[in-house]
Coordinates of C-alpha atoms in Angstrom, one line a residue:
M1 CA -17.9 28.6 -12.6
S2 CA -16.1 26.5 -10.1
P3 CA -14.1 23.5 -11.5
L4 CA -16.3 21.3 -9.4
N5 CA -19.5 22.5 -11.3
K6 CA -18.3 22.2 -14.8
P7 CA -21.2 20.2 -16.6
D8 CA -18.8 18.5 -19.0
E9 CA -16.1 17.0 -16.8
F10 CA -14.9 16.8 -13.2
D11 CA -11.4 18.4 -12.8
V12 CA -9.8 16.2 -10.2
E13 CA -6.3 17.7 -10.9
S14 CA -7.7 21.3 -10.2
L15 CA -9.2 19.9 -6.9
R16 CA -5.9 18.4 -5.8
R17 CA -4.0 21.8 -6.7
K18 CA -6.5 23.6 -4.4
V19 CA -6.0 21.2 -1.5
S20 CA -2.0 21.9 -1.9
E21 CA -2.7 25.6 -1.7
M22 CA -4.9 25.3 1.4
R23 CA -2.1 23.1 3.0
A24 CA 0.5 25.8 2.4
S25 CA -1.7 28.8 3.5
E26 CA -3.7 27.5 6.6
E27 CA -2.6 26.7 10.0
K28 CA -2.5 23.3 11.3
E29 CA -5.3 22.1 13.6
A30 CA -4.8 20.2 16.5
G31 CA -5.9 16.6 16.2
A32 CA -9.1 15.5 18.3
V33 CA -9.0 12.8 20.7
L34 CA -11.1 9.8 19.5
N35 CA -14.2 9.2 21.6
P36 CA -14.4 5.7 23.5
F37 CA -17.0 4.2 21.3
A38 CA -15.3 5.1 18.0
R39 CA -12.1 3.6 19.5
Q40 CA -13.9 0.4 20.4
I41 CA -15.1 0.0 16.8
A42 CA -11.6 0.7 15.4
Q43 CA -10.1 -2.1 17.4
Q44 CA -12.4 -4.5 15.6
F45 CA -10.7 -3.7 12.4
R46 CA -7.0 -3.8 13.6
E47 CA -6.4 -7.0 11.5
T48 CA -5.2 -6.4 7.9
S49 CA -7.5 -7.4 5.1
Y50 CA -6.6 -8.2 1.7
S51 CA -8.3 -6.4 -1.3
P52 CA -10.3 -8.8 -3.8
S53 CA -8.0 -7.7 -6.6
L54 CA -4.8 -9.2 -4.8
L55 CA -6.7 -12.4 -4.0
V56 CA -8.2 -12.8 -7.6
G57 CA -4.6 -12.3 -8.9
L58 CA -3.4 -15.2 -6.6
I59 CA -6.2 -17.4 -8.0
R60 CA -5.2 -16.6 -11.5
L61 CA -1.5 -17.5 -10.8
T62 CA -2.7 -20.7 -9.2
E63 CA -4.7 -21.9 -12.1
F64 CA -2.0 -21.0 -14.6
A65 CA 0.5 -23.1 -12.7
A66 CA -1.9 -26.0 -12.2
I67 CA -2.6 -26.3 -16.2
L68 CA 1.3 -25.7 -16.8
I69 CA 2.4 -28.3 -14.3
V70 CA -0.1 -31.0 -15.5
G71 CA 0.8 -30.4 -19.2
L72 CA 4.6 -30.7 -18.4
I73 CA 4.2 -33.9 -16.4
V74 CA 2.1 -35.4 -19.2
D75 CA 4.6 -34.5 -21.7
L76 CA 7.3 -36.1 -19.7
I77 CA 5.5 -39.2 -19.2
Y78 CA 3.8 -39.7 -22.7
G79 CA 6.1 -37.6 -25.1
A80 CA 7.4 -39.3 -28.1
T81 CA 10.6 -37.8 -27.6
E82 CA 12.5 -35.7 -25.0
M83 CA 11.0 -32.4 -24.2
S84 CA 11.9 -29.7 -26.6
L85 CA 12.2 -25.8 -25.9
S86 CA 9.6 -25.4 -28.6
R87 CA 7.1 -27.7 -26.7
L88 CA 7.9 -26.1 -23.4
V89 CA 7.4 -22.6 -24.9
I90 CA 3.9 -23.6 -26.6
I91 CA 2.8 -25.4 -23.4
T92 CA 3.4 -22.4 -21.4
F93 CA 2.0 -20.1 -24.1
G94 CA -1.2 -22.3 -24.2
S95 CA -1.6 -22.2 -20.4
A96 CA -1.5 -18.4 -20.4
I97 CA -4.0 -18.2 -23.4
T98 CA -6.4 -20.3 -21.3
L99 CA -6.0 -18.0 -18.4
L100 CA -6.8 -15.2 -20.9
L101 CA -9.9 -16.9 -22.1
L102 CA -11.0 -17.7 -18.6
Q103 CA -10.8 -13.9 -17.9
I104 CA -12.7 -13.0 -21.1
A105 CA -15.4 -15.5 -19.9
N106 CA -15.8 -13.5 -16.7
T107 CA -14.8 -16.4 -14.4
Y108 CA -12.7 -14.3 -12.2
Q109 CA -15.6 -12.1 -11.0
I110 CA -16.3 -12.4 -7.3
P111 CA -19.7 -13.8 -7.8
S112 CA -18.4 -16.4 -10.2
L113 CA -15.7 -17.5 -7.9
R114 CA -18.2 -17.5 -5.0
S115 CA -20.7 -19.8 -7.0
A116 CA -18.5 -22.6 -8.1
N117 CA -21.3 -25.0 -9.1
R118 CA -23.0 -22.3 -11.2
T119 CA -19.9 -21.4 -13.2
L120 CA -18.1 -24.7 -13.5
K121 CA -19.6 -25.5 -16.9
R122 CA -18.3 -22.2 -18.3
V123 CA -14.8 -23.0 -16.8
L124 CA -14.6 -26.3 -18.3
I125 CA -15.8 -25.3 -21.8
T126 CA -13.1 -22.5 -21.7
W127 CA -10.5 -24.8 -20.7
A128 CA -11.5 -27.1 -23.5
F129 CA -11.1 -24.3 -26.0
G130 CA -7.7 -23.3 -24.7
F131 CA -6.8 -27.0 -24.7
V132 CA -7.7 -27.4 -28.5
L133 CA -5.7 -24.2 -29.4
T134 CA -2.6 -25.4 -27.4
N135 CA -2.7 -28.8 -29.3
L136 CA -3.1 -27.3 -32.8
A137 CA -0.1 -25.2 -32.0
L138 CA 1.9 -28.2 -30.9
S139 CA 0.9 -30.2 -33.9
F140 CA 2.2 -27.4 -36.3
A141 CA 5.1 -26.1 -34.5
A142 CA 6.4 -29.1 -32.7
G143 CA 5.8 -31.9 -35.3
G144 CA 3.4 -33.9 -33.1
W145 CA 3.3 -34.2 -29.6
V146 CA 1.9 -37.1 -27.5
P147 CA -0.5 -40.1 -28.2
V148 CA -4.3 -39.8 -27.7
T149 CA -3.9 -41.4 -24.2
G150 CA -1.7 -38.5 -23.1
L151 CA -4.2 -35.9 -24.5
I152 CA -7.0 -37.3 -22.6
V153 CA -5.0 -37.5 -19.3
W154 CA -3.8 -33.9 -19.6
F155 CA -7.5 -32.5 -20.3
S156 CA -9.2 -35.0 -17.7
V157 CA -6.7 -34.3 -15.0
S158 CA -6.7 -30.5 -15.5
C159 CA -10.6 -30.7 -15.5
V160 CA -10.4 -32.4 -12.2
V161 CA -7.9 -30.0 -10.6
L162 CA -9.9 -26.9 -11.9
A163 CA -13.0 -28.3 -10.5
A164 CA -11.5 -28.9 -7.1
E165 CA -9.7 -25.7 -6.9
R166 CA -12.9 -23.8 -7.7
Q167 CA -14.8 -25.6 -5.0
A168 CA -12.0 -24.8 -2.5
I169 CA -11.9 -21.1 -3.6
A170 CA -15.7 -20.9 -3.2
L171 CA -15.4 -22.1 0.3
G172 CA -12.4 -20.0 1.0
I173 CA -14.2 -16.9 -0.2
R174 CA -17.2 -17.4 2.0
H175 CA -15.0 -18.0 5.0
W176 CA -13.0 -14.9 4.1
A177 CA -16.0 -12.9 3.7
R178 CA -17.4 -13.8 7.1
N179 CA -13.9 -13.2 8.9
G180 CA -13.4 -9.9 7.2
V181 CA -10.2 -11.1 5.4
M182 CA -11.4 -10.3 1.9
E183 CA -13.0 -7.0 1.8
R184 CA -12.5 -3.2 1.4
R185 CA -13.2 -1.3 4.5
A186 CA -14.7 2.0 4.0
V187 CA -15.9 4.9 6.2
I188 CA -18.6 7.4 4.9
V189 CA -17.7 11.0 5.4
G190 CA -20.7 13.0 5.7
G191 CA -24.2 12.0 7.1
G192 CA -27.9 12.7 6.6
E193 CA -29.8 11.7 3.4
P194 CA -26.8 11.7 1.1
A195 CA -25.1 9.1 3.2
K196 CA -28.3 6.9 3.5
Q197 CA -28.7 6.9 -0.3
L198 CA -25.0 5.9 -0.7
V199 CA -25.3 3.1 1.8
R200 CA -28.4 1.7 0.0
A201 CA -26.8 2.0 -3.3
L202 CA -23.9 -0.1 -2.1
E203 CA -26.0 -2.6 -0.5
R204 CA -27.8 -3.2 -3.7
Q205 CA -24.6 -4.4 -5.3
S206 CA -24.5 -8.2 -5.8
D207 CA -20.8 -8.4 -5.9
N208 CA -20.2 -5.7 -3.3
D209 CA -16.7 -6.1 -1.5
I210 CA -17.2 -2.8 0.7
R211 CA -17.6 -3.2 4.4
I212 CA -18.9 0.1 5.9
C213 CA -17.2 0.7 9.1
G214 CA -19.0 3.8 10.2
I215 CA -20.1 7.4 9.5
F216 CA -18.3 10.6 10.4
D217 CA -20.0 14.0 10.3
D218 CA -19.6 17.5 12.0
R219 CA -23.3 18.2 12.0
N220 CA -25.4 17.8 15.1
S221 CA -28.1 15.1 15.5
D222 CA -30.9 17.4 14.2
R223 CA -29.1 17.6 10.8
S224 CA -27.3 14.3 10.7
P225 CA -28.9 11.3 12.6
T226 CA -26.7 9.3 15.0
V227 CA -27.6 6.2 12.9
V228 CA -27.9 6.3 9.1
A229 CA -29.1 3.2 7.4
G230 CA -28.2 1.1 10.3
Y231 CA -24.8 2.6 10.7
P232 CA -23.6 4.5 13.7
K233 CA -22.1 8.0 13.4
L234 CA -18.9 7.4 15.1
G235 CA -17.6 11.0 15.5
T236 CA -16.6 14.4 13.8
F237 CA -14.4 14.9 10.9
A238 CA -11.5 15.8 13.3
E239 CA -11.8 12.3 14.9
L240 CA -11.7 10.7 11.5
V241 CA -8.0 10.9 11.0
E242 CA -7.4 9.1 14.2
F243 CA -9.9 6.5 13.6
S244 CA -8.4 5.8 10.2
R245 CA -5.0 5.3 11.6
L246 CA -6.2 2.9 14.5
A247 CA -8.4 0.8 12.1
R248 CA -7.2 -0.9 8.8
I249 CA -9.4 1.4 6.7
D250 CA -9.1 1.2 2.8
M251 CA -11.4 3.8 1.5
L252 CA -12.9 7.0 2.6
I253 CA -16.1 7.9 0.6
I254 CA -17.3 11.5 0.9
A255 CA -20.9 11.7 0.8
L256 CA -21.4 15.4 0.0
P257 CA -22.7 17.0 -3.2
A258 CA -19.9 18.1 -5.6
S259 CA -21.3 21.7 -5.5
A260 CA -20.1 21.8 -1.8
E261 CA -16.7 22.8 -2.9
Q262 CA -15.3 24.6 0.2
R263 CA -16.5 21.8 2.6
I264 CA -14.9 19.2 0.5
L265 CA -11.7 21.1 0.3
Q266 CA -11.6 21.5 4.1
L267 CA -12.2 17.7 4.4
L268 CA -9.4 16.9 1.8
R269 CA -7.0 19.0 3.6
K270 CA -7.4 16.9 6.7
L271 CA -7.6 13.6 5.0
W272 CA -5.0 13.5 2.3
V273 CA -2.2 12.4 4.8
L274 CA -3.8 9.0 5.3
P275 CA -2.8 6.0 3.3
V276 CA -6.2 5.3 1.8
D277 CA -8.3 5.8 -1.2
I278 CA -10.4 8.9 -1.0
R279 CA -13.5 9.0 -3.3
L280 CA -16.2 11.4 -3.8
A281 CA -19.7 9.7 -4.3
A282 CA -21.3 10.7 -7.6
H283 CA -24.6 8.5 -7.4
A284 CA -26.9 11.4 -6.2
N285 CA -25.3 14.2 -8.2
R286 CA -27.7 15.7 -10.7
L287 CA -24.7 16.8 -12.9
R288 CA -23.6 14.2 -15.5
F289 CA -19.9 14.0 -16.4
R290 CA -18.0 12.2 -19.0
P291 CA -17.7 8.6 -18.3
R292 CA -13.9 8.8 -18.1
A293 CA -14.2 11.1 -15.0
Y294 CA -15.8 8.2 -13.0
S295 CA -14.6 5.1 -11.5
H296 CA -17.2 2.5 -10.0
V297 CA -17.9 0.4 -6.9
G298 CA -20.1 -2.2 -8.6
T299 CA -22.4 0.3 -10.5
V300 CA -22.1 3.2 -8.0
P301 CA -20.1 6.1 -9.7
M302 CA -17.3 7.7 -7.8
F303 CA -14.9 10.4 -8.4
D304 CA -11.2 9.3 -7.6
I305 CA -9.6 12.1 -5.6
F306 CA -6.7 10.4 -4.1
D307 CA -5.3 6.8 -4.4
K308 CA -3.7 4.8 -1.8
P309 CA 0.2 4.6 -2.8
I310 CA 1.9 1.3 -3.5
R311 CA -1.0 -0.8 -3.3
D312 CA -2.1 -4.6 -4.3
W313 CA 0.5 -6.2 -6.5
D314 CA 2.6 -3.1 -6.3
S315 CA 3.0 -3.7 -2.5
V316 CA 3.8 -7.4 -3.1
A317 CA 6.6 -6.4 -5.7
K318 CA 8.2 -4.0 -3.3
R319 CA 8.1 -6.5 -0.6
I320 CA 9.8 -9.0 -2.6
F321 CA 12.2 -6.5 -3.7
D322 CA 12.9 -5.7 -0.1
I323 CA 13.5 -9.1 0.9
V324 CA 15.8 -10.2 -1.9
F325 CA 18.1 -7.2 -1.7
A326 CA 18.0 -7.2 2.3
V327 CA 19.2 -10.7 2.2
F328 CA 21.8 -10.0 -0.3
A329 CA 23.0 -7.1 1.6
I330 CA 23.2 -9.0 4.9
A331 CA 25.2 -11.9 3.1
C332 CA 27.7 -9.4 1.7
L333 CA 28.1 -7.0 4.6
W334 CA 28.0 -9.3 7.7
P335 CA 31.9 -9.1 8.2
V336 CA 31.4 -5.2 8.3
M337 CA 28.5 -5.7 10.6
L338 CA 30.3 -8.1 12.9
A339 CA 33.5 -5.7 13.0
A340 CA 31.2 -2.8 13.8
G341 CA 29.6 -4.5 16.7
I342 CA 33.0 -5.7 18.1
A343 CA 34.3 -2.1 17.9
V344 CA 31.3 -0.7 19.6
K345 CA 31.5 -3.1 22.5
L346 CA 35.4 -2.6 23.1
S347 CA 35.3 1.3 22.8
S348 CA 32.7 2.1 25.5
K349 CA 30.5 0.5 28.0
G350 CA 26.9 -0.4 27.1
P351 CA 24.9 -2.4 24.5
M352 CA 26.1 -2.9 21.0
L353 CA 22.8 -2.0 19.5
F354 CA 20.6 1.1 20.2
R355 CA 16.8 0.8 19.8
Q356 CA 14.9 4.1 19.1
K357 CA 11.1 4.6 18.7
R358 CA 10.3 6.2 15.3
H359 CA 7.3 6.8 13.2
G360 CA 6.5 4.0 10.8
F361 CA 3.9 3.3 8.2
N362 CA 0.6 5.1 9.0
N363 CA 2.2 6.8 12.1
E364 CA 2.7 3.4 13.9
I365 CA 5.5 3.4 16.3
I366 CA 8.4 1.0 15.5
N367 CA 11.7 0.2 17.2
V368 CA 14.4 1.1 14.7
L369 CA 17.8 -0.6 15.2
K370 CA 21.3 1.2 15.0
F371 CA 24.8 0.4 16.2
R372 CA 25.1 2.4 19.4
S373 CA 27.1 5.5 18.4
M374 CA 26.8 7.6 21.8
Y375 CA 28.2 7.0 25.2
T376 CA 25.4 5.1 27.0
S377 CA 25.1 7.8 29.9
M378 CA 24.6 10.4 27.3
S379 CA 22.2 8.8 24.9
D380 CA 19.1 10.5 23.8
Q381 CA 16.1 8.0 23.1
T382 CA 13.8 10.9 22.4
A383 CA 16.4 12.7 19.8
I384 CA 14.8 16.1 20.9
K385 CA 18.4 17.4 20.9
A386 CA 19.9 16.5 17.4
V387 CA 23.5 15.5 17.0
T388 CA 25.7 18.3 15.9
K389 CA 29.2 18.6 14.6
G390 CA 31.8 17.7 17.3
D391 CA 29.0 16.5 19.6
P392 CA 30.7 15.3 22.9
R393 CA 27.9 12.6 23.4
V394 CA 29.2 10.7 20.3
T395 CA 32.1 8.2 20.8
P396 CA 35.1 8.0 18.5
V397 CA 34.0 4.9 16.9
G398 CA 30.5 6.1 16.7
R399 CA 31.6 9.1 14.8
F400 CA 33.1 6.9 12.1
L401 CA 30.1 4.7 12.1
R402 CA 27.8 7.7 11.7
K403 CA 29.9 9.2 9.0
S404 CA 30.1 6.1 7.0
S405 CA 26.3 5.2 7.7
I406 CA 27.4 1.8 8.9
D407 CA 25.6 2.6 12.1
E408 CA 22.4 2.2 9.9
L409 CA 23.1 -1.5 8.7
P410 CA 21.2 -3.2 11.4
Q411 CA 18.0 -1.7 9.9
L412 CA 18.3 -4.4 7.3
F413 CA 16.7 -6.7 10.1
N414 CA 13.9 -4.1 10.3
V415 CA 13.4 -4.7 6.7
L416 CA 13.0 -8.4 7.0
K417 CA 10.6 -7.9 9.7
G418 CA 8.5 -5.9 7.5
E419 CA 8.9 -2.5 9.6
L420 CA 10.8 -0.7 7.2
S421 CA 11.4 -0.8 3.3
L422 CA 14.9 -0.6 1.7
V423 CA 13.8 2.5 0.0
G424 CA 11.3 5.1 1.3
P425 CA 11.2 8.2 3.4
R426 CA 13.6 8.0 6.3
P427 CA 11.9 7.4 9.7
H428 CA 12.1 10.2 12.2
A429 CA 12.3 9.7 16.0
V430 CA 8.9 10.4 17.5
S431 CA 9.9 13.5 19.3
A432 CA 12.4 14.8 16.7
Q433 CA 12.3 18.4 16.3
T434 CA 14.1 21.5 14.5
G435 CA 14.9 24.1 17.1
E436 CA 12.2 24.2 19.5
R437 CA 9.4 22.8 17.1
R438 CA 8.4 19.5 16.1
Y439 CA 8.7 18.7 12.4
V440 CA 4.8 18.3 12.1
D441 CA 4.6 22.1 13.3
V442 CA 7.1 23.1 10.6
V443 CA 5.5 21.4 7.5
E444 CA 1.8 21.2 6.7
G445 CA 1.0 17.8 5.8
Y446 CA 4.3 16.2 7.2
F447 CA 2.5 13.0 8.3
A448 CA 1.8 12.2 4.5
R449 CA 5.3 10.8 4.5
H450 CA 3.9 8.0 6.4
R451 CA 1.4 6.8 3.8
V452 CA 4.2 4.4 2.9
K453 CA 6.7 2.3 4.9
P454 CA 9.8 4.4 5.8
G455 CA 13.2 3.4 4.3
V456 CA 16.7 2.7 5.1
T457 CA 17.6 5.1 2.4
G458 CA 15.5 7.4 0.2
W459 CA 15.3 10.0 -2.4
A460 CA 16.0 12.8 0.0
Q461 CA 19.1 11.4 1.2
I462 CA 20.8 10.7 -2.2
N463 CA 19.8 14.3 -3.1
G464 CA 22.2 15.6 -0.2
L465 CA 19.5 16.0 2.3
R466 CA 21.1 13.9 5.0
G467 CA 22.0 14.5 8.5
E468 CA 21.0 17.2 10.9
L469 CA 17.8 18.9 10.3
D470 CA 18.6 22.3 12.1
S471 CA 16.3 24.5 9.9
D472 CA 12.9 24.8 8.6
E473 CA 14.1 25.0 5.1
K474 CA 15.8 21.5 5.6
I475 CA 12.8 19.6 6.9
R476 CA 10.6 21.3 4.2
A477 CA 13.1 20.2 1.5
R478 CA 13.3 16.5 2.8
T479 CA 9.4 16.4 3.2
A480 CA 9.1 17.6 -0.5
H481 CA 11.5 15.0 -1.8
D482 CA 9.7 12.3 0.3
L483 CA 6.3 13.2 -1.2
D484 CA 7.8 13.3 -4.6
Y485 CA 9.1 9.7 -4.1
I486 CA 5.6 8.6 -3.0
E487 CA 3.9 10.1 -6.0
N488 CA 6.4 8.6 -8.6
W489 CA 7.3 5.3 -7.0
S490 CA 8.3 2.4 -9.2
I491 CA 10.6 -0.7 -8.9
L492 CA 13.1 1.1 -11.3
F493 CA 12.9 4.3 -9.0
D494 CA 13.8 2.1 -5.9
L495 CA 16.8 0.4 -7.9
K496 CA 18.0 3.8 -8.9
I497 CA 18.0 5.0 -5.3
L498 CA 19.5 1.9 -4.0
F499 CA 22.5 1.8 -6.3
L500 CA 23.2 5.6 -6.0
T501 CA 23.2 5.4 -2.1
P502 CA 26.8 4.1 -1.7
I503 CA 28.0 6.8 -4.2
R504 CA 26.1 9.6 -2.5
L505 CA 27.4 8.2 1.0
L506 CA 30.9 9.4 0.0
N507 CA 29.8 13.0 0.7
T508 CA 29.9 13.1 4.4
D509 CA 29.6 16.8 4.9
N510 CA 26.3 16.6 6.8
A511 CA 27.0 13.4 8.6
Y512 CA 28.3 13.6 12.1

């Protein structure tokens, strides 16, 4: 029996392995040109949206800070003695406990946040309970705290702040929902009756944050209508990849029965390279699997096939990491960068910096900065011809800059602009190739590297895969390391790569 048809559980890992095998065994299909109507729709979703989980997290942090700050101010004004470390710890802990109680009371659900008046009583009662627990802890651990007046002020001011903040949030959520800021954008993959049932099931969710952007299906209008439950069919499966790259899509929901294994596998082989969540709708499936096999959109069950890498708070943490370390690096290395720029200008005619178009996140084209290392008359914007050992196009100064990787230092400014990350798959030039073939023609699924931002350094580079890619084996090995990095990313992994980079740069065998 196929893994997709086991009645006791859905084997997602087996499905992923099959996708991998198909990627390795089948030839790459040429991407389809997106039809004008679908392109017009995609342009409407070019602006970035923010997931509800990210915004709810910001709301939690705001309320924690509000309760804590009011408590600390009251302690400073009304405290019988100077603030002690124990009182500071207890007030902070009490604010965190209040936040936990608000979470348990379901006050951070989107419907609750949207209806501030209806949930205000619950919020204030929860705050009162957290307030009592905090003051009991202060009385026992800190030997008394502030007079009754101070307690009344802290409780009353926090009530006013929470009430005002909840009203502002409710207005904000309604505004963000209207303007498409707070939503998860989804495309239905597959049409006909299964897609119609899925749309209706999603529309019945009171806290639904899914915005359906369209439907894609390969079947003709006889088997798959051009409009399903009010949503247009925008094109074929082959066009879906291009649409998802143009639009800021968060989720692809496959509306096919789990029994259609071969069709699902063919789809996943095309779609896995995209930086989106891929879900298989299970609402209409007659088979019932174990509860742990499902995730849910509201009450609509889904199978999680692939997840978007480095998402929500992980993306925030990585961005903060990038900014902090990029600023630190620029502050430390500016004399080296200044000396390199002067050397480039004095050694040969032409600009100090070289800008090259490369593939960035989700295949977007970005301009990557480098110190110019070639003679201007011989420079190659396309990178079709890779730099080789003893290449006459490279200046003497440029040869030193390339060997030491100093030529890459201007990319720290790409990091600050948000085009690059400090650590990630290295961005390749748009027309880069090995021999007479482009990288995408050598490695099936090559563009899956672009599911995250490219980096100034990466896992492949510190493992010796640096410099010229003059063989199929080298590009395959680099891509494998890049995909391994994406699957296993963490802040600690980034730190490891970042701190190993200067050590591994001492090996200059493949840098020229």
